[in-house]
Amino acid sequence: EAGVAQSPRYKIIEKRQSVAFWCNPISGHATLYWYQQILGQGPKLLIQFQNNGVVDDSQLPKDRFSAERLKGVDSTLKIQPAKLEDSAVYLCASTPLGGWTGELFFGEGSRLTVL
Amino acid sequence: KQEVTQIPAALSVPEGENLVLNCSFTDSAIYNLQWFRQDPGKGLTSLLLIQSSQREQTSGRLNASLDKSSGRSTLYIAASQPGDSATYLCAGIYGQNFVFGPGTRLSVLP
């Protein structure tokens, strides 16, 4: 079974530029999460989708971050304009049903460096 | 506020030792708890999922316990090996919300 796919693995941009990350969850997984992980910390939730609807985006900085999950499968996370403090690893994860009984499965992450 | 802490932040042990990693959570209304391993530059890999109806879960040399009343989970690693060197994170699961601890960075010295 294929795992969670993410791209690109690495991205270096100047501040005020834009960047987009892509995620393809495990086939059949209804719930998709985007997390931000700063070095030395645990992942922090940015947004959660159930199929193609948003369940929780309370911690997403909406003035610069946006995310979508068209057709309830792939998802894209965009940052525009980027700030220095956005340097982090962006992790995508999926689970079949949410937290009730399902494990959370992560992709390899996309490491963003903002100069 | 739901918070998860992990002690110690870092741990270094000689190969062959048995060790315990600790995870504490502030909200005892936790549903499940999941332990992960993270290698440098990689995503998180699931190790064990303990459901609320269980008290512990085992996989190979790993054993994890969950005590909701005391707000604690422990991950026991038996006969540690250099390949176990990684950061270990726990996540409390509240409904569909996963709350992560900061992790314990483990180094197993040959």
Coordinates of N, CA and C in Angstrom, one line a residue:
Chain A
E1 N 0.9 -1.2 0.0 CA 0.0 0.0 0.0 C 0.9 1.2 0.0
A2 N 0.6 2.1 -0.9 CA 1.4 3.4 -1.0 C 1.1 4.2 0.2
G3 N 2.2 5.0 0.6 CA 2.0 5.8 1.8 C 1.6 7.2 1.4
V4 N 1.7 8.2 2.3 CA 1.3 9.6 2.0 C 2.5 10.2 1.2
A5 N 2.1 10.8 0.1 CA 3.1 11.4 -0.8 C 3.1 12.9 -0.7
Q6 N 4.3 13.4 -0.6 CA 4.4 14.9 -0.5 C 5.5 15.4 -1.5
S7 N 5.3 16.6 -2.0 CA 6.3 17.3 -2.8 C 6.1 18.8 -2.7
P8 N 7.2 19.5 -2.9 CA 8.6 19.0 -3.0 C 9.2 18.7 -1.6
R9 N 10.2 18.0 -1.6 CA 10.8 17.6 -0.3 C 11.5 18.8 0.3
Y10 N 12.1 19.7 -0.5 CA 12.9 20.8 0.0 C 12.5 22.0 -0.9
K11 N 12.5 23.2 -0.2 CA 12.2 24.4 -1.0 C 12.9 25.6 -0.3
I12 N 13.6 26.4 -1.0 CA 14.3 27.6 -0.5 C 13.7 28.8 -1.2
I13 N 13.2 29.8 -0.5 CA 12.7 31.0 -1.1 C 13.1 32.2 -0.4
E14 N 12.9 33.3 -1.0 CA 13.2 34.6 -0.3 C 11.9 35.0 0.4
K15 N 12.0 35.8 1.4 CA 10.8 36.3 2.1 C 10.0 37.1 1.1
R16 N 8.7 37.1 1.3 CA 7.7 37.7 0.5 C 7.4 37.0 -0.8
Q17 N 8.1 35.9 -1.1 CA 7.8 35.1 -2.2 C 6.7 34.1 -1.8
S18 N 6.2 33.3 -2.8 CA 5.1 32.4 -2.5 C 5.7 31.0 -2.8
V19 N 5.0 30.0 -2.1 CA 5.4 28.6 -2.3 C 4.1 27.7 -2.1
A20 N 4.1 26.6 -2.8 CA 3.0 25.6 -2.7 C 3.5 24.2 -2.4
F21 N 2.8 23.5 -1.6 CA 3.2 22.1 -1.2 C 2.0 21.3 -1.6
W22 N 2.3 20.1 -2.1 CA 1.3 19.1 -2.5 C 1.3 17.9 -1.7
C23 N 0.1 17.3 -1.5 CA 0.0 16.1 -0.7 C -1.0 15.1 -1.3
N24 N -0.6 13.9 -1.4 CA -1.6 12.8 -1.9 C -1.7 11.8 -0.7
P25 N -2.8 11.7 -0.1 CA -3.0 10.8 1.1 C -3.0 9.4 0.7
I26 N -3.1 8.5 1.6 CA -3.2 7.1 1.4 C -4.6 6.9 0.8
S27 N -4.7 6.0 -0.2 CA -6.0 5.8 -0.9 C -7.1 5.4 0.1
G28 N -8.2 6.1 -0.1 CA -9.3 5.7 0.8 C -9.4 6.5 2.1
H29 N -8.3 7.2 2.4 CA -8.3 7.9 3.7 C -9.1 9.2 3.6
A30 N -10.2 9.3 4.4 CA -11.1 10.5 4.3 C -10.5 11.7 4.9
T31 N -9.7 11.6 6.0 CA -9.3 12.7 6.7 C -7.8 13.1 6.4
L32 N -7.6 14.3 6.1 CA -6.2 14.8 5.8 C -5.9 16.0 6.6
Y33 N -4.6 16.0 7.1 CA -4.2 17.1 8.0 C -2.9 17.7 7.4
W34 N -2.7 19.0 7.6 CA -1.5 19.7 7.4 C -1.0 20.1 8.7
Y35 N 0.3 19.8 9.0 CA 1.0 20.3 10.2 C 2.2 21.1 9.9
Q36 N 2.5 22.0 10.8 CA 3.8 22.7 10.7 C 4.7 22.2 11.9
Q37 N 5.9 21.8 11.6 CA 6.8 21.4 12.6 C 8.1 22.2 12.6
I38 N 8.3 23.0 13.6 CA 9.5 23.8 13.8 C 10.5 23.0 14.5
L39 N 11.8 23.1 14.2 CA 12.8 22.3 14.8 C 12.7 22.2 16.3
G40 N 12.7 21.0 16.8 CA 12.7 20.8 18.2 C 11.3 20.8 18.9
Q41 N 10.3 21.0 18.0 CA 8.9 21.0 18.5 C 8.1 19.9 17.9
G42 N 7.0 19.6 18.5 CA 6.1 18.7 17.9 C 5.3 19.3 16.8
P43 N 4.6 18.5 16.0 CA 3.8 19.1 14.9 C 2.7 19.9 15.4
K44 N 2.4 21.0 14.8 CA 1.3 21.9 15.1 C 0.3 21.9 14.0
L45 N -1.0 21.7 14.3 CA -2.0 21.6 13.3 C -2.3 22.9 12.6
L46 N -2.3 22.9 11.3 CA -2.7 24.0 10.5 C -4.1 23.9 10.0
I47 N -4.4 22.8 9.4 CA -5.8 22.6 8.9 C -6.1 21.1 8.8
Q48 N -7.4 20.8 9.0 CA -7.9 19.4 8.9 C -9.0 19.4 7.9
F49 N -9.0 18.4 6.9 CA -10.0 18.2 6.0 C -10.7 16.9 6.2
Q50 N -12.0 16.8 6.1 CA -12.7 15.6 6.0 C -13.4 15.5 4.6
N51 N -12.9 14.5 3.8 CA -13.2 14.5 2.4 C -12.8 15.9 1.8
N52 N -13.6 16.7 1.2 CA -13.2 18.0 0.7 C -13.7 19.1 1.5
G53 N -14.2 18.9 2.7 CA -14.6 19.9 3.6 C -13.6 20.2 4.7
V54 N -13.6 21.5 5.2 CA -12.7 21.9 6.2 C -13.3 21.6 7.6
V55 N -12.6 20.8 8.4 CA -13.1 20.5 9.8 C -12.6 21.5 10.8
D56 N -11.3 21.9 10.7 CA -10.6 22.8 11.6 C -9.5 23.5 10.9
D57 N -9.6 24.8 10.9 CA -8.6 25.7 10.3 C -8.3 26.9 11.3
S58 N -8.6 26.6 12.6 CA -8.5 27.7 13.6 C -7.1 28.2 13.8
Q59 N -6.1 27.4 13.5 CA -4.7 27.8 13.7 C -4.0 28.1 12.4
L60 N -4.7 28.2 11.3 CA -4.1 28.5 10.0 C -4.0 30.1 9.9
P61 N -2.9 30.6 9.7 CA -2.7 32.1 9.5 C -3.3 32.5 8.2
K62 N -4.6 32.8 8.2 CA -5.3 32.9 6.9 C -4.9 34.2 6.1
D63 N -4.2 35.1 6.7 CA -3.7 36.2 5.9 C -2.6 35.8 4.9
R64 N -2.0 34.7 5.2 CA -0.9 34.3 4.3 C -1.0 32.8 3.8
F65 N -1.7 32.0 4.6 CA -1.7 30.6 4.3 C -3.1 30.2 3.7
S66 N -3.1 29.3 2.7 CA -4.4 28.8 2.2 C -4.2 27.4 1.9
A67 N -5.3 26.6 1.9 CA -5.2 25.2 1.6 C -6.5 24.8 1.0
E68 N -6.4 23.8 0.1 CA -7.6 23.2 -0.5 C -7.4 21.7 -0.7
R69 N -8.6 21.1 -0.8 CA -8.6 19.6 -1.1 C -9.7 19.4 -2.1
L70 N -9.3 19.5 -3.3 CA -10.3 19.3 -4.4 C -10.7 17.9 -4.6
K71 N -11.9 17.5 -4.7 CA -12.4 16.2 -5.0 C -12.1 15.2 -3.8
G72 N -11.7 15.8 -2.7 CA -11.5 14.9 -1.5 C -10.3 14.0 -1.6
V73 N -9.4 14.3 -2.4 CA -8.2 13.4 -2.5 C -6.9 14.3 -2.2
D74 N -6.3 14.8 -3.3 CA -5.1 15.5 -3.2 C -5.4 16.9 -2.5
S75 N -4.3 17.4 -1.9 CA -4.4 18.7 -1.2 C -3.2 19.5 -1.5
T76 N -3.4 20.8 -1.5 CA -2.4 21.8 -1.7 C -2.4 22.8 -0.6
L77 N -1.2 23.1 -0.1 CA -1.0 24.2 1.0 C -0.2 25.3 0.3
K78 N -0.6 26.5 0.4 CA 0.1 27.6 -0.2 C 0.4 28.7 0.9
I79 N 1.6 29.3 0.7 CA 2.0 30.4 1.6 C 2.3 31.6 0.7
Q80 N 1.7 32.7 1.0 CA 1.9 33.9 0.1 C 1.5 35.1 0.9
P81 N 2.4 36.0 1.2 CA 3.8 36.0 1.1 C 4.5 35.3 2.3
A82 N 5.6 34.7 2.0 CA 6.3 33.9 3.1 C 7.1 34.9 4.0
K83 N 7.1 34.5 5.3 CA 7.9 35.3 6.2 C 9.0 34.4 6.8
L84 N 10.0 35.0 7.4 CA 11.2 34.2 7.9 C 10.7 33.1 8.9
E85 N 9.7 33.4 9.7 CA 9.2 32.5 10.7 C 8.4 31.3 10.1
D86 N 8.2 31.3 8.8 CA 7.6 30.2 8.2 C 8.5 29.1 7.9
S87 N 9.8 29.3 8.1 CA 10.8 28.2 7.9 C 10.5 27.1 8.9
A88 N 10.2 25.9 8.3 CA 9.7 24.8 9.1 C 9.6 23.6 8.1
V89 N 9.2 22.5 8.7 CA 8.8 21.3 7.9 C 7.3 21.2 7.9
Y90 N 6.7 21.1 6.7 CA 5.3 21.0 6.5 C 4.9 19.5 6.3
L91 N 4.2 19.0 7.2 CA 3.9 17.6 7.2 C 2.4 17.4 6.8
C92 N 2.2 16.4 5.9 CA 0.8 16.0 5.6 C 0.6 14.6 6.2
A93 N -0.6 14.4 6.7 CA -1.0 13.2 7.3 C -2.4 12.8 7.0
S94 N -2.7 11.5 7.0 CA -4.0 11.1 6.7 C -4.4 9.9 7.6
T95 N -5.7 9.8 7.8 CA -6.3 8.7 8.6 C -7.6 8.3 8.0
P96 N -8.0 7.1 8.2 CA -9.3 6.7 7.5 C -10.5 7.4 8.0
L97 N -10.6 7.5 9.4 CA -11.9 7.9 9.9 C -11.7 9.1 10.9
G98 N -10.5 9.5 11.1 CA -10.2 10.5 12.1 C -9.7 9.8 13.3
G99 N -9.8 10.3 14.5 CA -9.1 9.8 15.7 C -9.8 8.7 16.4
W100 N -11.0 8.3 16.0 CA -11.7 7.4 16.7 C -11.0 6.0 16.9
T101 N -10.6 5.5 15.7 CA -10.0 4.2 15.8 C -8.8 4.2 14.9
G102 N -8.6 5.2 14.1 CA -7.6 5.1 13.0 C -6.2 5.7 13.5
E103 N -5.2 5.1 13.0 CA -3.8 5.6 13.2 C -3.6 6.8 12.2
L104 N -2.7 7.6 12.6 CA -2.3 8.7 11.8 C -1.1 8.4 11.0
F105 N -1.1 8.6 9.7 CA 0.0 8.2 8.8 C 0.6 9.5 8.2
F106 N 1.9 9.7 8.3 CA 2.5 10.9 7.8 C 3.3 10.7 6.5
G107 N 3.4 11.7 5.7 CA 4.4 11.8 4.6 C 5.8 12.2 5.1
E108 N 6.7 12.2 4.2 CA 8.1 12.6 4.5 C 8.3 14.0 4.9
G109 N 7.3 14.9 4.5 CA 7.4 16.3 4.8 C 8.1 17.1 3.7
S110 N 7.8 18.4 3.8 CA 8.4 19.4 2.9 C 9.1 20.4 3.7
R111 N 10.4 20.5 3.6 CA 11.2 21.4 4.4 C 11.3 22.7 3.7
L112 N 10.8 23.8 4.3 CA 10.8 25.1 3.7 C 11.9 26.0 4.5
T113 N 12.7 26.6 3.7 CA 13.7 27.6 4.3 C 13.4 29.0 3.6
V114 N 13.1 30.0 4.4 CA 12.8 31.3 4.0 C 14.0 32.2 4.3
L115 N 14.6 32.8 3.3 CA 15.8 33.6 3.5 C 15.4 35.1 3.5
Chain B
K1 N -7.0 23.8 28.3 CA -6.2 23.7 27.1 C -5.5 22.3 27.1
Q2 N -5.6 21.6 26.0 CA -5.0 20.3 25.9 C -3.5 20.4 25.6
E3 N -2.7 19.9 26.5 CA -1.3 20.0 26.3 C -0.6 18.6 26.6
V4 N 0.4 18.3 25.8 CA 1.2 17.1 26.0 C 2.6 17.4 26.2
T5 N 3.2 16.8 27.3 CA 4.6 17.1 27.6 C 5.4 15.7 27.6
Q6 N 6.7 15.8 27.3 CA 7.5 14.6 27.3 C 8.8 14.8 28.1
I7 N 9.1 13.9 28.9 CA 10.3 13.9 29.7 C 11.0 12.6 29.6
P8 N 12.3 12.6 29.4 CA 13.2 13.8 29.3 C 13.2 14.3 27.9
A9 N 13.7 15.5 27.6 CA 13.8 16.0 26.3 C 14.8 15.3 25.5
A10 N 15.9 14.8 26.1 CA 16.9 14.0 25.4 C 17.5 12.9 26.4
L11 N 17.9 11.8 25.8 CA 18.3 10.7 26.6 C 19.4 10.0 25.8
S12 N 20.5 9.6 26.5 CA 21.6 8.9 25.9 C 21.9 7.7 26.7
V13 N 21.9 6.5 26.1 CA 22.1 5.3 26.8 C 23.0 4.4 26.1
P14 N 23.7 3.4 26.8 CA 24.5 2.5 26.1 C 23.7 1.4 25.5
E15 N 24.1 0.8 24.4 CA 23.4 -0.3 23.8 C 23.1 -1.4 24.7
G16 N 21.9 -2.0 24.6 CA 21.5 -3.1 25.4 C 20.7 -2.7 26.6
E17 N 20.6 -1.4 27.0 CA 19.9 -1.0 28.1 C 18.4 -1.0 27.8
N18 N 17.6 -1.3 28.8 CA 16.1 -1.1 28.8 C 15.9 0.3 29.2
L19 N 14.9 1.0 28.5 CA 14.6 2.4 28.9 C 13.1 2.7 28.8
V20 N 12.8 3.8 29.5 CA 11.4 4.2 29.5 C 11.3 5.7 29.1
L21 N 10.4 6.0 28.2 CA 10.1 7.4 27.8 C 8.7 7.7 28.3
N22 N 8.6 9.0 28.8 CA 7.4 9.4 29.4 C 6.6 10.4 28.6
C23 N 5.3 10.3 28.7 CA 4.4 11.3 28.0 C 3.3 11.6 29.0
S24 N 3.1 12.9 29.2 CA 2.0 13.3 30.1 C 1.0 14.2 29.4
F25 N -0.3 14.1 29.7 CA -1.3 14.9 29.0 C -2.2 15.5 30.1
T26 N -2.6 16.8 29.8 CA -3.4 17.5 30.8 C -4.9 17.2 30.8
D27 N -5.4 16.8 29.7 CA -6.8 16.5 29.6 C -7.0 15.0 29.6
S28 N -7.6 14.5 30.7 CA -7.8 13.0 30.8 C -8.9 12.5 30.0
A29 N -9.6 13.4 29.3 CA -10.7 12.9 28.4 C -10.1 12.4 27.0
I30 N -8.9 12.0 27.1 CA -8.2 11.5 25.9 C -8.9 10.2 25.4
Y31 N -9.0 10.1 24.1 CA -9.6 8.9 23.5 C -8.6 7.8 23.2
N32 N -7.7 8.1 22.4 CA -6.6 7.2 22.1 C -5.2 7.9 22.3
L33 N -4.1 7.1 22.3 CA -2.8 7.8 22.3 C -1.9 7.0 21.3
Q34 N -1.1 7.7 20.6 CA -0.3 7.1 19.6 C 1.2 7.6 19.8
W35 N 2.1 6.6 19.7 CA 3.5 6.9 19.8 C 4.1 6.8 18.4
F36 N 5.0 7.8 18.1 CA 5.7 7.9 16.8 C 7.2 7.9 17.0
R37 N 7.8 7.6 15.9 CA 9.3 7.7 15.8 C 9.6 8.7 14.6
Q38 N 10.5 9.6 14.8 CA 10.9 10.5 13.8 C 12.4 10.5 13.6
D39 N 12.9 10.0 12.4 CA 14.3 10.1 12.1 C 14.7 11.5 11.5
P40 N 15.9 11.9 11.7 CA 16.3 13.3 11.2 C 15.9 13.5 9.7
G41 N 15.2 14.6 9.4 CA 14.8 14.9 8.1 C 13.7 14.1 7.5
K42 N 13.0 13.3 8.4 CA 11.9 12.4 7.9 C 10.6 12.8 8.5
G43 N 9.6 12.2 8.0 CA 8.3 12.3 8.7 C 8.1 11.4 9.9
L44 N 7.0 11.4 10.5 CA 6.7 10.6 11.7 C 6.2 9.2 11.2
T45 N 6.8 8.2 11.9 CA 6.4 6.8 11.6 C 5.6 6.3 12.9
S46 N 4.4 5.7 12.6 CA 3.6 5.2 13.7 C 4.3 4.0 14.3
L47 N 4.3 4.0 15.7 CA 4.9 2.8 16.4 C 3.8 2.0 17.0
L48 N 3.0 2.6 17.8 CA 1.9 2.0 18.6 C 0.7 2.9 18.7
L49 N -0.5 2.3 18.6 CA -1.7 3.1 18.9 C -2.4 2.4 20.1
I50 N -2.6 3.1 21.2 CA -3.3 2.5 22.3 C -4.7 3.1 22.3
Q51 N -5.7 2.3 22.2 CA -7.1 2.7 22.3 C -7.6 2.9 23.7
S52 N -8.6 3.7 23.9 CA -9.0 4.0 25.3 C -9.4 2.8 26.1
S53 N -9.9 1.8 25.4 CA -10.3 0.6 26.1 C -9.1 -0.3 26.5
Q54 N -8.0 0.0 26.0 CA -6.8 -0.8 26.3 C -5.9 -0.1 27.4
R55 N -5.1 -0.8 28.0 CA -4.1 -0.2 29.0 C -2.7 -0.3 28.4
E56 N -2.5 -1.2 27.5 CA -1.2 -1.3 26.9 C -1.2 -1.9 25.5
Q57 N -0.1 -1.8 24.8 CA 0.0 -2.3 23.5 C 1.5 -2.7 23.3
T58 N 1.7 -3.8 22.6 CA 3.1 -4.3 22.4 C 3.4 -4.5 21.0
S59 N 4.6 -4.2 20.6 CA 5.1 -4.5 19.2 C 6.6 -4.8 19.3
G60 N 7.0 -6.1 19.2 CA 8.4 -6.4 19.3 C 9.0 -6.0 20.6
R61 N 10.0 -5.2 20.5 CA 10.7 -4.8 21.8 C 10.1 -3.6 22.4
L62 N 9.0 -3.1 21.8 CA 8.3 -1.9 22.3 C 7.0 -2.3 23.1
N63 N 6.8 -1.6 24.2 CA 5.6 -1.7 25.0 C 5.1 -0.4 25.4
A64 N 3.9 0.0 25.1 CA 3.4 1.3 25.6 C 2.2 1.1 26.5
S65 N 2.1 1.9 27.5 CA 1.0 1.8 28.4 C 0.3 3.1 28.5
L66 N -1.0 3.1 28.9 CA -1.8 4.3 29.0 C -2.6 4.3 30.3
D67 N -2.4 5.3 31.1 CA -3.1 5.5 32.4 C -3.9 6.8 32.3
K68 N -5.1 6.8 31.9 CA -5.9 8.0 31.7 C -6.1 8.7 33.1
S69 N -6.2 8.0 34.1 CA -6.5 8.6 35.4 C -5.4 9.5 35.9
S70 N -4.1 9.1 35.6 CA -3.0 9.8 36.0 C -2.4 10.7 34.9
G71 N -3.0 10.6 33.7 CA -2.6 11.5 32.6 C -1.2 11.1 32.1
R72 N -0.9 9.8 32.0 CA 0.4 9.4 31.6 C 0.4 8.3 30.6
S73 N 1.4 8.3 29.8 CA 1.7 7.1 29.0 C 3.2 6.9 29.0
T74 N 3.6 5.7 29.0 CA 5.0 5.4 28.9 C 5.3 4.5 27.7
L75 N 6.5 4.6 27.1 CA 7.0 3.8 26.1 C 8.2 3.1 26.6
Y76 N 8.2 1.8 26.7 CA 9.3 1.0 27.2 C 10.0 0.3 26.0
I77 N 11.3 0.5 25.9 CA 12.1 -0.1 24.8 C 13.0 -1.1 25.5
A78 N 12.9 -2.3 25.1 CA 13.8 -3.3 25.7 C 15.0 -3.5 24.8
A79 N 16.1 -3.8 25.5 CA 17.4 -4.2 24.8 C 17.7 -3.2 23.7
S80 N 17.9 -1.9 24.0 CA 18.0 -0.9 23.0 C 19.2 -1.2 22.1
Q81 N 19.0 -0.7 20.8 CA 20.0 -0.9 19.8 C 20.4 0.5 19.2
P82 N 21.6 0.7 18.6 CA 21.9 1.9 17.9 C 20.8 2.4 16.9
G83 N 20.2 1.4 16.3 CA 19.2 1.7 15.3 C 17.9 2.3 15.9
D84 N 17.8 2.3 17.2 CA 16.7 2.9 17.9 C 16.9 4.4 18.1
S85 N 18.0 4.9 17.7 CA 18.3 6.3 17.9 C 17.4 7.1 17.0
A86 N 16.6 8.0 17.6 CA 15.6 8.8 16.8 C 14.9 9.7 17.9
T87 N 14.0 10.5 17.4 CA 13.1 11.3 18.3 C 11.8 10.5 18.4
Y88 N 11.3 10.4 19.6 CA 10.1 9.7 19.9 C 9.0 10.7 20.4
L89 N 7.9 10.7 19.7 CA 6.8 11.7 20.0 C 5.6 10.9 20.4
C90 N 4.8 11.4 21.3 CA 3.5 10.9 21.6 C 2.4 11.9 21.2
A91 N 1.3 11.4 20.9 CA 0.2 12.3 20.5 C -1.1 11.8 21.2
G92 N -1.7 12.7 22.0 CA -3.0 12.4 22.6 C -4.1 12.7 21.5
I93 N -5.0 11.8 21.4 CA -6.1 11.9 20.4 C -7.4 12.2 21.1
Y94 N -7.9 13.3 20.7 CA -9.2 13.8 21.3 C -10.1 14.0 20.1
G95 N -11.0 13.0 20.0 CA -11.9 13.0 18.8 C -11.0 12.9 17.5
Q96 N -11.1 13.9 16.7 CA -10.2 13.9 15.5 C -9.0 14.8 15.6
N97 N -8.8 15.3 16.8 CA -7.7 16.2 17.1 C -6.5 15.5 17.7
F98 N -5.3 15.6 17.1 CA -4.1 15.0 17.6 C -3.3 16.1 18.2
V99 N -3.0 15.9 19.5 CA -2.1 16.9 20.2 C -0.8 16.3 20.5
F100 N 0.3 16.9 19.9 CA 1.6 16.3 20.0 C 2.4 16.8 21.1
G101 N 3.3 16.0 21.7 CA 4.3 16.4 22.6 C 5.5 16.8 21.8
P102 N 6.5 17.4 22.5 CA 7.7 17.9 21.7 C 8.7 16.9 21.4
G103 N 8.5 15.7 22.0 CA 9.4 14.6 21.7 C 10.6 14.4 22.6
T104 N 11.1 13.2 22.7 CA 12.3 12.8 23.4 C 13.3 12.3 22.4
R105 N 14.5 13.0 22.4 CA 15.6 12.6 21.4 C 16.4 11.5 22.1
L106 N 16.4 10.4 21.5 CA 17.1 9.2 22.1 C 18.4 8.9 21.3
S107 N 19.5 8.7 22.0 CA 20.7 8.3 21.4 C 21.1 7.0 22.0
V108 N 21.3 5.9 21.3 CA 21.8 4.6 21.8 C 23.2 4.5 21.3
L109 N 24.1 4.4 22.2 CA 25.6 4.4 21.9 C 26.0 3.0 21.8
P110 N 26.8 2.7 20.7 CA 27.3 1.3 20.5 C 28.4 1.0 21.5

